[in-house]
Tab-separated table of C-alpha atoms and ligand atoms in Angstrom:
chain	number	residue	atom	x	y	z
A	109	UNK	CA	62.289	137.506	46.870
A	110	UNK	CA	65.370	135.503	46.977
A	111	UNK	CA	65.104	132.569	49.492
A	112	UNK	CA	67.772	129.807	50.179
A	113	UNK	CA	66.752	126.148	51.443
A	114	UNK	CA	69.212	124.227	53.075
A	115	UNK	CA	67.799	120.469	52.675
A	116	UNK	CA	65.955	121.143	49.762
A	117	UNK	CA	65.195	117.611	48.950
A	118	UNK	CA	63.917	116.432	52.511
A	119	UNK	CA	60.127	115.944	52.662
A	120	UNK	CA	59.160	120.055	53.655
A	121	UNK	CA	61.913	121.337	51.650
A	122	UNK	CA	61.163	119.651	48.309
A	123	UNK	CA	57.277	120.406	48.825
A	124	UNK	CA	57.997	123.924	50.246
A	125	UNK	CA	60.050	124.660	46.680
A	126	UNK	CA	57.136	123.119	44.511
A	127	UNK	CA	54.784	125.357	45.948
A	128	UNK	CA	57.238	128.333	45.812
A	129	UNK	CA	57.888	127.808	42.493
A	130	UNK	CA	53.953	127.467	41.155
A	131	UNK	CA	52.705	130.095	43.102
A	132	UNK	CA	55.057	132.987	43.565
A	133	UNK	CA	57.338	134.941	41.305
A	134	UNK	CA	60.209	133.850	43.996
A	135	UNK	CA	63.692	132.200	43.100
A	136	UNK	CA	65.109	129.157	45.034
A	137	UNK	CA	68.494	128.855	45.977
A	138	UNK	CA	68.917	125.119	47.384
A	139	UNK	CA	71.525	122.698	48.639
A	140	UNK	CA	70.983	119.062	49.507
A	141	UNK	CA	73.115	115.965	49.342
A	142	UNK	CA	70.828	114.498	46.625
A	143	UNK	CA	67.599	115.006	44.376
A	144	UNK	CA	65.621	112.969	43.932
A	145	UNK	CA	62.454	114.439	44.765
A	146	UNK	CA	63.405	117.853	43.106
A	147	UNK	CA	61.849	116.507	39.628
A	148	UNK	CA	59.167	119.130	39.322
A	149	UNK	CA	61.531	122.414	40.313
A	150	UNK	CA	65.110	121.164	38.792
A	151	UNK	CA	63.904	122.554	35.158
A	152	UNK	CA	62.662	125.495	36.532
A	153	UNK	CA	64.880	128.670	35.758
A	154	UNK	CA	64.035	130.270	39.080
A	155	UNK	CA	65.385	126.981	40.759
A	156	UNK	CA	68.700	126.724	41.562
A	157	UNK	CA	70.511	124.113	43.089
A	158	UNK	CA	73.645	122.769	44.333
A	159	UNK	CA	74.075	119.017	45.357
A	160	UNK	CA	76.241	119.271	48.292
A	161	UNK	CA	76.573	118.479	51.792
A	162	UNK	CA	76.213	121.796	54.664
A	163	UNK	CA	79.570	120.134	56.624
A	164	UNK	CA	81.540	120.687	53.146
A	165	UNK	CA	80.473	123.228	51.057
A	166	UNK	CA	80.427	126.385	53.801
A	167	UNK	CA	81.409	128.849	51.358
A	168	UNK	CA	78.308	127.950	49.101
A	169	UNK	CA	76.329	128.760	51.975
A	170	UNK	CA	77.896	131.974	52.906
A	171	UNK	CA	77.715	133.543	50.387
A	172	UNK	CA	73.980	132.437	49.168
A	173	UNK	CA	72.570	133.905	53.333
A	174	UNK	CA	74.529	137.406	52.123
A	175	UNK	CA	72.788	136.530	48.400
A	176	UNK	CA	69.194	135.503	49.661
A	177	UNK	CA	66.339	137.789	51.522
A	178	UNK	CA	65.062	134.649	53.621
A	179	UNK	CA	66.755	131.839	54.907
A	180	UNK	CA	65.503	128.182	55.589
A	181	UNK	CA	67.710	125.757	57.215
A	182	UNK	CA	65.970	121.958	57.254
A	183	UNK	CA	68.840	119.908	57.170
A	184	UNK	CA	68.421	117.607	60.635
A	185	UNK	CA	68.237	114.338	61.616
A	186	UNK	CA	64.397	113.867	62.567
A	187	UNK	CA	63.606	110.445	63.140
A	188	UNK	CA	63.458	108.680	66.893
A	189	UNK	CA	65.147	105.876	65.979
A	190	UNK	CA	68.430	107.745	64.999
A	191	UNK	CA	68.291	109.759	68.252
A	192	UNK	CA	68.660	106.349	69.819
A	193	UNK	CA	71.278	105.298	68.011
A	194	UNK	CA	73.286	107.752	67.010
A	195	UNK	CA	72.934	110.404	69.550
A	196	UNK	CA	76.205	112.598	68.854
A	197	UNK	CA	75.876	112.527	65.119
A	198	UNK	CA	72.151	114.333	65.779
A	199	UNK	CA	74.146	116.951	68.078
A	200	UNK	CA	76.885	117.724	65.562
A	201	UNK	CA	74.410	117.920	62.433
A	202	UNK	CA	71.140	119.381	64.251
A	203	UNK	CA	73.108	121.735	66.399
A	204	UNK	CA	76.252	122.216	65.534
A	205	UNK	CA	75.783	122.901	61.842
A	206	UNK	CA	72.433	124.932	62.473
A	207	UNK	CA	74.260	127.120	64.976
A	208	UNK	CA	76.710	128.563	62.465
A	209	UNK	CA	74.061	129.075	60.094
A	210	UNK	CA	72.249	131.014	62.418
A	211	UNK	CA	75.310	132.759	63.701
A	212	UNK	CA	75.695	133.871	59.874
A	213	UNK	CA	72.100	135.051	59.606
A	214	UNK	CA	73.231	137.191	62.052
A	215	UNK	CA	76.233	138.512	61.013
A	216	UNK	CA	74.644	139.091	57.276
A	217	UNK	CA	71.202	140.500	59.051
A	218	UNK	CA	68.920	138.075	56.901
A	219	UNK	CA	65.626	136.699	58.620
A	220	UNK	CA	65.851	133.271	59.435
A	221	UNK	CA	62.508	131.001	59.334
A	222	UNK	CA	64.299	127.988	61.444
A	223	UNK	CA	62.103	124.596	62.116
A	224	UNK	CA	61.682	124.146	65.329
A	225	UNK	CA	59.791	121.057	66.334
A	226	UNK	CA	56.316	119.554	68.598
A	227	UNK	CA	59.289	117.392	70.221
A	228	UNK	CA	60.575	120.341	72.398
A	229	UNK	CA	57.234	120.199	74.627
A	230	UNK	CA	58.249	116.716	74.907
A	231	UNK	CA	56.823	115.545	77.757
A	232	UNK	CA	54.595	118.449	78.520
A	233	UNK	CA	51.537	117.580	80.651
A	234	UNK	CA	49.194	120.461	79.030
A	235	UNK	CA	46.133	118.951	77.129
A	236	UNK	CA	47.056	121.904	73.894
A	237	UNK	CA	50.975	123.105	74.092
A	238	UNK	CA	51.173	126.487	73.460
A	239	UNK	CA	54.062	128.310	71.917
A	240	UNK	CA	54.732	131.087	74.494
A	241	UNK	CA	53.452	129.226	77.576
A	242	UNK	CA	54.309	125.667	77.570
A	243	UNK	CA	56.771	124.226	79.849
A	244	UNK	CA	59.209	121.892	77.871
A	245	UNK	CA	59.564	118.545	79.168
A	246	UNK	CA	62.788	116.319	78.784
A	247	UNK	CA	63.399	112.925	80.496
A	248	UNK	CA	67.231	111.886	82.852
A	249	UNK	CA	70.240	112.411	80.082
A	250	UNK	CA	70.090	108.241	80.011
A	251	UNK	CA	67.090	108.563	77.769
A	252	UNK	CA	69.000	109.608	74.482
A	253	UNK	CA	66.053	110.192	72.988
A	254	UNK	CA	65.864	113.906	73.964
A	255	UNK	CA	68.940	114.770	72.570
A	256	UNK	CA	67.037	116.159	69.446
A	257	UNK	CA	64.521	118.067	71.748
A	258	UNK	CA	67.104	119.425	73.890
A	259	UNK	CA	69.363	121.013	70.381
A	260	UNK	CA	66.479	122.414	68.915
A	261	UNK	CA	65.059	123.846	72.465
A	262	UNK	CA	69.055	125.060	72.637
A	263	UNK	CA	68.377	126.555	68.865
A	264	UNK	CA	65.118	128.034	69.918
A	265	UNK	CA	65.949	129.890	72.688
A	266	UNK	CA	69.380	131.319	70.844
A	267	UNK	CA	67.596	132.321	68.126
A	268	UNK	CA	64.925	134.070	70.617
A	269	UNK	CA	68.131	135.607	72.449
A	270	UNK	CA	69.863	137.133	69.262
A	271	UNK	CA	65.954	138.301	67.974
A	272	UNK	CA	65.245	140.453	71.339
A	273	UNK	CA	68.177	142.007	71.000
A	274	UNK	CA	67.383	143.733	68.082
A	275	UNK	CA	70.240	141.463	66.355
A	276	UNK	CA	67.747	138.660	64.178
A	277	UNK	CA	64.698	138.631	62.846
A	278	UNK	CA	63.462	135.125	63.021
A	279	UNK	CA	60.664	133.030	63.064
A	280	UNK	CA	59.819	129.937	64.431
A	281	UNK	CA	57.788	127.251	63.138
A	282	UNK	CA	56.705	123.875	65.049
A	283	UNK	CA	55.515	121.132	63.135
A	284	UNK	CA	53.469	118.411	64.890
A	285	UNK	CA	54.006	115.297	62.892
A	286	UNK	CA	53.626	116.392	59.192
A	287	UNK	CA	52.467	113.507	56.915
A	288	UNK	CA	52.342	113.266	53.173
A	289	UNK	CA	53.509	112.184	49.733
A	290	UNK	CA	57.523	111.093	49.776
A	291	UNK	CA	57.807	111.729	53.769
A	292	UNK	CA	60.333	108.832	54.584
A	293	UNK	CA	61.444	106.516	51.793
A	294	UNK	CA	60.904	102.552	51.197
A	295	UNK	CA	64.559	101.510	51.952
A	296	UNK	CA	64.428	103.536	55.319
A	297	UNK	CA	61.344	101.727	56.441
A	298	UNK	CA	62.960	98.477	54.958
A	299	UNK	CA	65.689	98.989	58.092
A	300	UNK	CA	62.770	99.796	60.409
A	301	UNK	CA	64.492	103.338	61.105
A	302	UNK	CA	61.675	106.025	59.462
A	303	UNK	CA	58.319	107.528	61.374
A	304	UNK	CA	55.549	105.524	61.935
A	305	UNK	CA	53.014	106.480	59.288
A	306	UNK	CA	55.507	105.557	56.350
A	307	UNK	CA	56.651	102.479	58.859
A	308	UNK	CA	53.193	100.868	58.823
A	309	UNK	CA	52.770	101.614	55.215
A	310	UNK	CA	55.863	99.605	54.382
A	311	UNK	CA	55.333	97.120	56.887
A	312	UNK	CA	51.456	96.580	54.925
A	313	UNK	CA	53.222	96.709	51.420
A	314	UNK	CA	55.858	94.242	52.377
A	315	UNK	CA	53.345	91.814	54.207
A	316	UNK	CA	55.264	92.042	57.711
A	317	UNK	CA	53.625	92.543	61.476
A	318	UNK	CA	52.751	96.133	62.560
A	319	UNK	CA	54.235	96.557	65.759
A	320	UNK	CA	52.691	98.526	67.752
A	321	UNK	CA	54.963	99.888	70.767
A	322	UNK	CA	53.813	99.851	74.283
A	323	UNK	CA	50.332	99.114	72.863
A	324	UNK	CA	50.135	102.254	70.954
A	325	UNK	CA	47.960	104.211	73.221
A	326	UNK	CA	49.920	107.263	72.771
A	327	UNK	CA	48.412	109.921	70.740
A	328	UNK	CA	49.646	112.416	67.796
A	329	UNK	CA	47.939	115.011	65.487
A	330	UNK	CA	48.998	114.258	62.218
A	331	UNK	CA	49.264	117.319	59.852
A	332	UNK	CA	48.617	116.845	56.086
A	333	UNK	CA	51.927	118.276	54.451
A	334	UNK	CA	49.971	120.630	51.639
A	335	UNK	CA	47.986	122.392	55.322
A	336	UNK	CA	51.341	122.887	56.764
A	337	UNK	CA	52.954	124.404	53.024
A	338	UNK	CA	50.146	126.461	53.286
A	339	UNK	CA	51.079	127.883	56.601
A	340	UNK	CA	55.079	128.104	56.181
A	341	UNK	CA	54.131	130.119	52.800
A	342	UNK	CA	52.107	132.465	55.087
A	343	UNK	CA	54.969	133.048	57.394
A	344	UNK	CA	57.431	133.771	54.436
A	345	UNK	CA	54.768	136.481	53.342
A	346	UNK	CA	55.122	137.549	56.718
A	347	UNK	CA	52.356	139.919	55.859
A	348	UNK	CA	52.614	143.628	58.009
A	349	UNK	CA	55.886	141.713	59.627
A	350	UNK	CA	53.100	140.075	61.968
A	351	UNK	CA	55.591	137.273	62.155
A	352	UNK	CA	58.715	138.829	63.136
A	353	UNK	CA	60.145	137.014	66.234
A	354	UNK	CA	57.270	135.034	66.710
A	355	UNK	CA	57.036	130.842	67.996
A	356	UNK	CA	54.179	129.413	65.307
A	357	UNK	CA	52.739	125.725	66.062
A	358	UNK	CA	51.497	123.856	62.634
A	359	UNK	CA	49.763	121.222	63.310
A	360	UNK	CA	46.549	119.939	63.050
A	361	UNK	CA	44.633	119.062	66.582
A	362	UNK	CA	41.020	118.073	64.704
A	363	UNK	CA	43.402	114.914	63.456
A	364	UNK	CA	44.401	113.332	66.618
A	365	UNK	CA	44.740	109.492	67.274
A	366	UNK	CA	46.782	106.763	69.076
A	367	UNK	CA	48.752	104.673	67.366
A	368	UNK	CA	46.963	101.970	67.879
A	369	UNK	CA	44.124	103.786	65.717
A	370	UNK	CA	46.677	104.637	62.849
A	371	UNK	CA	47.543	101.185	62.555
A	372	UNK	CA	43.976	99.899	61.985
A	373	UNK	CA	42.751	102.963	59.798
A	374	UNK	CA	45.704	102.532	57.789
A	375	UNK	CA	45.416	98.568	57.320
A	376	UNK	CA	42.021	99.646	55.916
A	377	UNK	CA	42.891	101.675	53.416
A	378	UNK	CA	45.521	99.467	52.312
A	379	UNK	CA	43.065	96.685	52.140
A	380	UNK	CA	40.379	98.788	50.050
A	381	UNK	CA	43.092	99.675	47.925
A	382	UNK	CA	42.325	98.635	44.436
A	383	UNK	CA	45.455	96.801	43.701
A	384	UNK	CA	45.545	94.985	47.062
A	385	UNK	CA	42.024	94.261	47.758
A	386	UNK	CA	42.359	91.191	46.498
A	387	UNK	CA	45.852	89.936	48.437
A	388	UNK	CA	45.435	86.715	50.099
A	389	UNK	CA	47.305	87.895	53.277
A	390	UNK	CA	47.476	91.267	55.765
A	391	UNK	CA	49.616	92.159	58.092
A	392	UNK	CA	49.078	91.667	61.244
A	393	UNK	CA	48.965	94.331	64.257
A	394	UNK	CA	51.576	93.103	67.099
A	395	UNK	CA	52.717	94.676	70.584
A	396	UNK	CA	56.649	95.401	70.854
A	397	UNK	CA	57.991	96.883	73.869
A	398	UNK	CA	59.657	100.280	73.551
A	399	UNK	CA	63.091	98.556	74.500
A	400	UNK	CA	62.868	95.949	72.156
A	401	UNK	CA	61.929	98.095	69.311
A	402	UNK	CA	64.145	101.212	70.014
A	403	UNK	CA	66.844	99.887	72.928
A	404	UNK	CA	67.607	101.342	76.107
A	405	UNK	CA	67.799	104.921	75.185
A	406	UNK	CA	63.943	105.640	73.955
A	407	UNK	CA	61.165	107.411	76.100
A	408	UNK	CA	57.583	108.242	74.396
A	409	UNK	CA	56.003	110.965	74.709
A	410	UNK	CA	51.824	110.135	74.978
A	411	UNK	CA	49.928	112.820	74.034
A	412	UNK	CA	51.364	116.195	71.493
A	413	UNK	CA	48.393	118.405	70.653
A	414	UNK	CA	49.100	121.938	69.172
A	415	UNK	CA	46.963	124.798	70.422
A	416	UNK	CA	46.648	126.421	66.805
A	417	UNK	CA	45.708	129.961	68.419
A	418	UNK	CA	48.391	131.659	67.102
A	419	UNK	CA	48.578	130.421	64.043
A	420	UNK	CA	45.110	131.338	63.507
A	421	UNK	CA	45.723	134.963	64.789
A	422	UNK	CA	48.882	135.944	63.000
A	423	UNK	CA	48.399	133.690	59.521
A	424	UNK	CA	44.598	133.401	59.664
A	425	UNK	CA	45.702	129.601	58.771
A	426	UNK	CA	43.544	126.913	59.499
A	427	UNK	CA	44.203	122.926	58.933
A	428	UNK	CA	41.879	121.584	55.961
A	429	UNK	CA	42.481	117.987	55.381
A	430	UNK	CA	41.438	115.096	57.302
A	431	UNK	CA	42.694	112.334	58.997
A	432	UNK	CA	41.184	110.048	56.726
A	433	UNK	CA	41.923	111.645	53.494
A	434	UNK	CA	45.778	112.385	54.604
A	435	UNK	CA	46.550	108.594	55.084
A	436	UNK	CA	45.013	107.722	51.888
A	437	UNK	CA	46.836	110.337	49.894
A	438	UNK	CA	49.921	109.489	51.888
A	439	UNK	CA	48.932	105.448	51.386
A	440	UNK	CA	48.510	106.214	47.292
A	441	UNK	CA	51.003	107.969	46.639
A	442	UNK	CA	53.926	105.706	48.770
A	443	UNK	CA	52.397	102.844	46.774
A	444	UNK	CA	52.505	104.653	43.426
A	445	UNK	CA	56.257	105.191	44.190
A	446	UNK	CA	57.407	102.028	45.297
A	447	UNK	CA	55.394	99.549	43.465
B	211	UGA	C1	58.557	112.720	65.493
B	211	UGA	C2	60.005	112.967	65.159
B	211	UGA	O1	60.758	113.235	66.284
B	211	UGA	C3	60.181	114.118	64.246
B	211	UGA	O2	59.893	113.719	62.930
B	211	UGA	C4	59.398	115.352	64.532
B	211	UGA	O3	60.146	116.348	65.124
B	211	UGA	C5	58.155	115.132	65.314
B	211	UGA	O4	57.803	113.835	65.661
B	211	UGA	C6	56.994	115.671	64.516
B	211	UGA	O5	56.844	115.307	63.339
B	211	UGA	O6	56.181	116.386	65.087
B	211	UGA	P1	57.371	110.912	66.952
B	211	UGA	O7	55.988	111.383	66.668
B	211	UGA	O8	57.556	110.333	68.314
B	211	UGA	O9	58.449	112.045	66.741
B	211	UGA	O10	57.875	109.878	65.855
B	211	UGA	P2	57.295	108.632	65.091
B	211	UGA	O11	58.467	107.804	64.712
B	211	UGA	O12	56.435	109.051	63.966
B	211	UGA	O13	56.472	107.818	66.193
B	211	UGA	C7	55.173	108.128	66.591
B	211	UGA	C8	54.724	107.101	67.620
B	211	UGA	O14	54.554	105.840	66.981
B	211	UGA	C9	55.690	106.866	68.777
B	211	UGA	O15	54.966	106.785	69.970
B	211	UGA	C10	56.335	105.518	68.461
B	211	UGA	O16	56.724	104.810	69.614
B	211	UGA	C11	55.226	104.819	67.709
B	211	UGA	N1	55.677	103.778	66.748
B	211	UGA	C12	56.615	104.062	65.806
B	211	UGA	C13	55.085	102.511	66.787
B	211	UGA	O17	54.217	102.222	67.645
B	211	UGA	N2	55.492	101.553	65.887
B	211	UGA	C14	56.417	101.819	64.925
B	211	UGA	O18	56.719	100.900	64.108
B	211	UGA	C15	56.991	103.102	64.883
């Protein structure tokens, strides 16, 4: 099978190629605007790769969905902070862009496995958000945080439009706040822009307050990257097409906590670490309000729990790792990186 990842080198894509390439007799067509963590595949004669930007290089792209069986688009902006700020650049890249990649899936007839995302419940009351029942949630258009939620909602429901009628076959996937090994990088956290678990981890490494905002009561299920892999590899099986046109949540609801929680549990790990057990200082854990920290334009959502029913029924999937063991091993390996 020939499969093309757009955003190769963001944290799925570069972790979804790894375990393409070690487990499967698949090539990997990919295109990113750098590589940096594509050391394990670039040797790899079933990898190929182009560095270049999806704005720019449209023919590339073209002709690689008529080329490839599968097609995985993961180039987005996905981090609150940048919602905030930069509201139209999300729309142009997460939207725009996508849309013509779908609209070419379409026109070549290749199945598209498009990330969809736990923000599109957004502010969904239900205690588990389920993929085909769910109402999805957004806050008044002053709130700029929604903007992503709202494209990929926009995204979901074309993509569900051009699948039932008989003119896509697509899957969904939802990830609920995916941790692991290389998810947001040092200098990103240095500008207090990336998501919180990498945040706090750079915030403990560089001996500065952990700010936690409104008090960190709100709650998220964090999903250790090689359970979610495992999933997304099921779903490209697509095993008796049991995943054609389907919505899949990925996420892990055994590993839910508040924020407040993180910050603690990660603290400790950092201070059991073996090369920091012995610092003379920690960071300490601070309140922020959600203006200060992110400006006018941020709303939070409190609780995002995945029910994993489907998942379980159409991928017999289930999450394996931890809370625990997925901040260390996303603690260890930041700090192997960066120090
Ligand atoms: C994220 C991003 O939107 C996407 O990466 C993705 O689509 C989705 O979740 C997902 O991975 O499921 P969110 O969980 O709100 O959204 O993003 P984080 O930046 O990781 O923030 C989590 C919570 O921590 C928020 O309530 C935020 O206010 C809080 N936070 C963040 C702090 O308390 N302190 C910080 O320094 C940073």
């Amino acid at each position: 099978m020939k499969v093309l990842i757009l955003g190769v080198n963001g944290f799925i894509g570069h972790h979804l190629t790894n375990r393409i390439l070690e487990m499967t007799d698949w090539s990997v067509f990919g295109m990113d605007l750098a590589f940096d963590r594509l050391d394990k595949a670039i040797d790899n004669s079933r990898f190929n790769f182009l560095e270049g930007d999806i704005s720019i290089n449209k023919e590339w792209i073209e002709y690689h969905i008529k080329k490839c069986d599968v097609i995985i688009p993961l180039v987005a902006i996905a981090t609150p902070k940048l919602y905030v700020e930069d509201p139209i650049g999300v729309f142009n890249l997460d939207f725009e862009m996508n849309l013509q990649i779908v609209k070419q899936c379409v026109k070549y007839k290749k199945r598209i496995v498009f990330p969809s995302t736990s923000e599109v419940y957004g502010a969904c009351p239900d205690p588990e958000f389920l993929e085909d029942e769910s109402f999805l949630i957004v806050g008044p258009i002053q709130k700029e945080r929604w903007i992503y939620s709202c494209c990929k909602q926009l995204l979901d429901r074309v993509i569900y439009a051009y699948g039932t009628r008989g003119n896509l076959e697509f899957t969904l996937f939802r990830p609920f706040n995916w941790i692991g090994p290389r998810l947001d990088s040092l200098d990103v956290a240095k500008e207090g822009s990336s998501r919180v678990v990498t945040q706090f981890i750079a915030e403990l490494l560089m001996k500065r307050p952990i700010t936690l905002v409104d008090g960190g009561s709100q709650k998220r299920c964090f999903t250790f990257v090689s359970d979610g892999i495992d999933a997304l590899m099921k779903i490209l099986e697509n095993r008796d097409n049991g995943c054609r046109n389907q919505i899949i949540n990925i996420g892990n609801p055994w590993n839910e906590c508040s924020v407040k929680e993180l910050a603690h549990m990660l603290k400790r790990l950092f201070m059991e670490h073996p090369r920091h057990s012995g610092d003379k200082s920690f960071s300490e854990i601070i309140d922020v309000s959600a203006e200060k920290y992110y400006g006018k334009g941020y709303q939070d959502i409190y609780t995002r729990k995945p029910s994993i029913r489907k998942a379980q029924e159409l991928l017999g999937w289930n999450p394996r790792v931890g809370l625990e063991d997925s901040l260390r091993l996303t603690l260890h390996a930041f700090l192997d990186e960066n120090e």
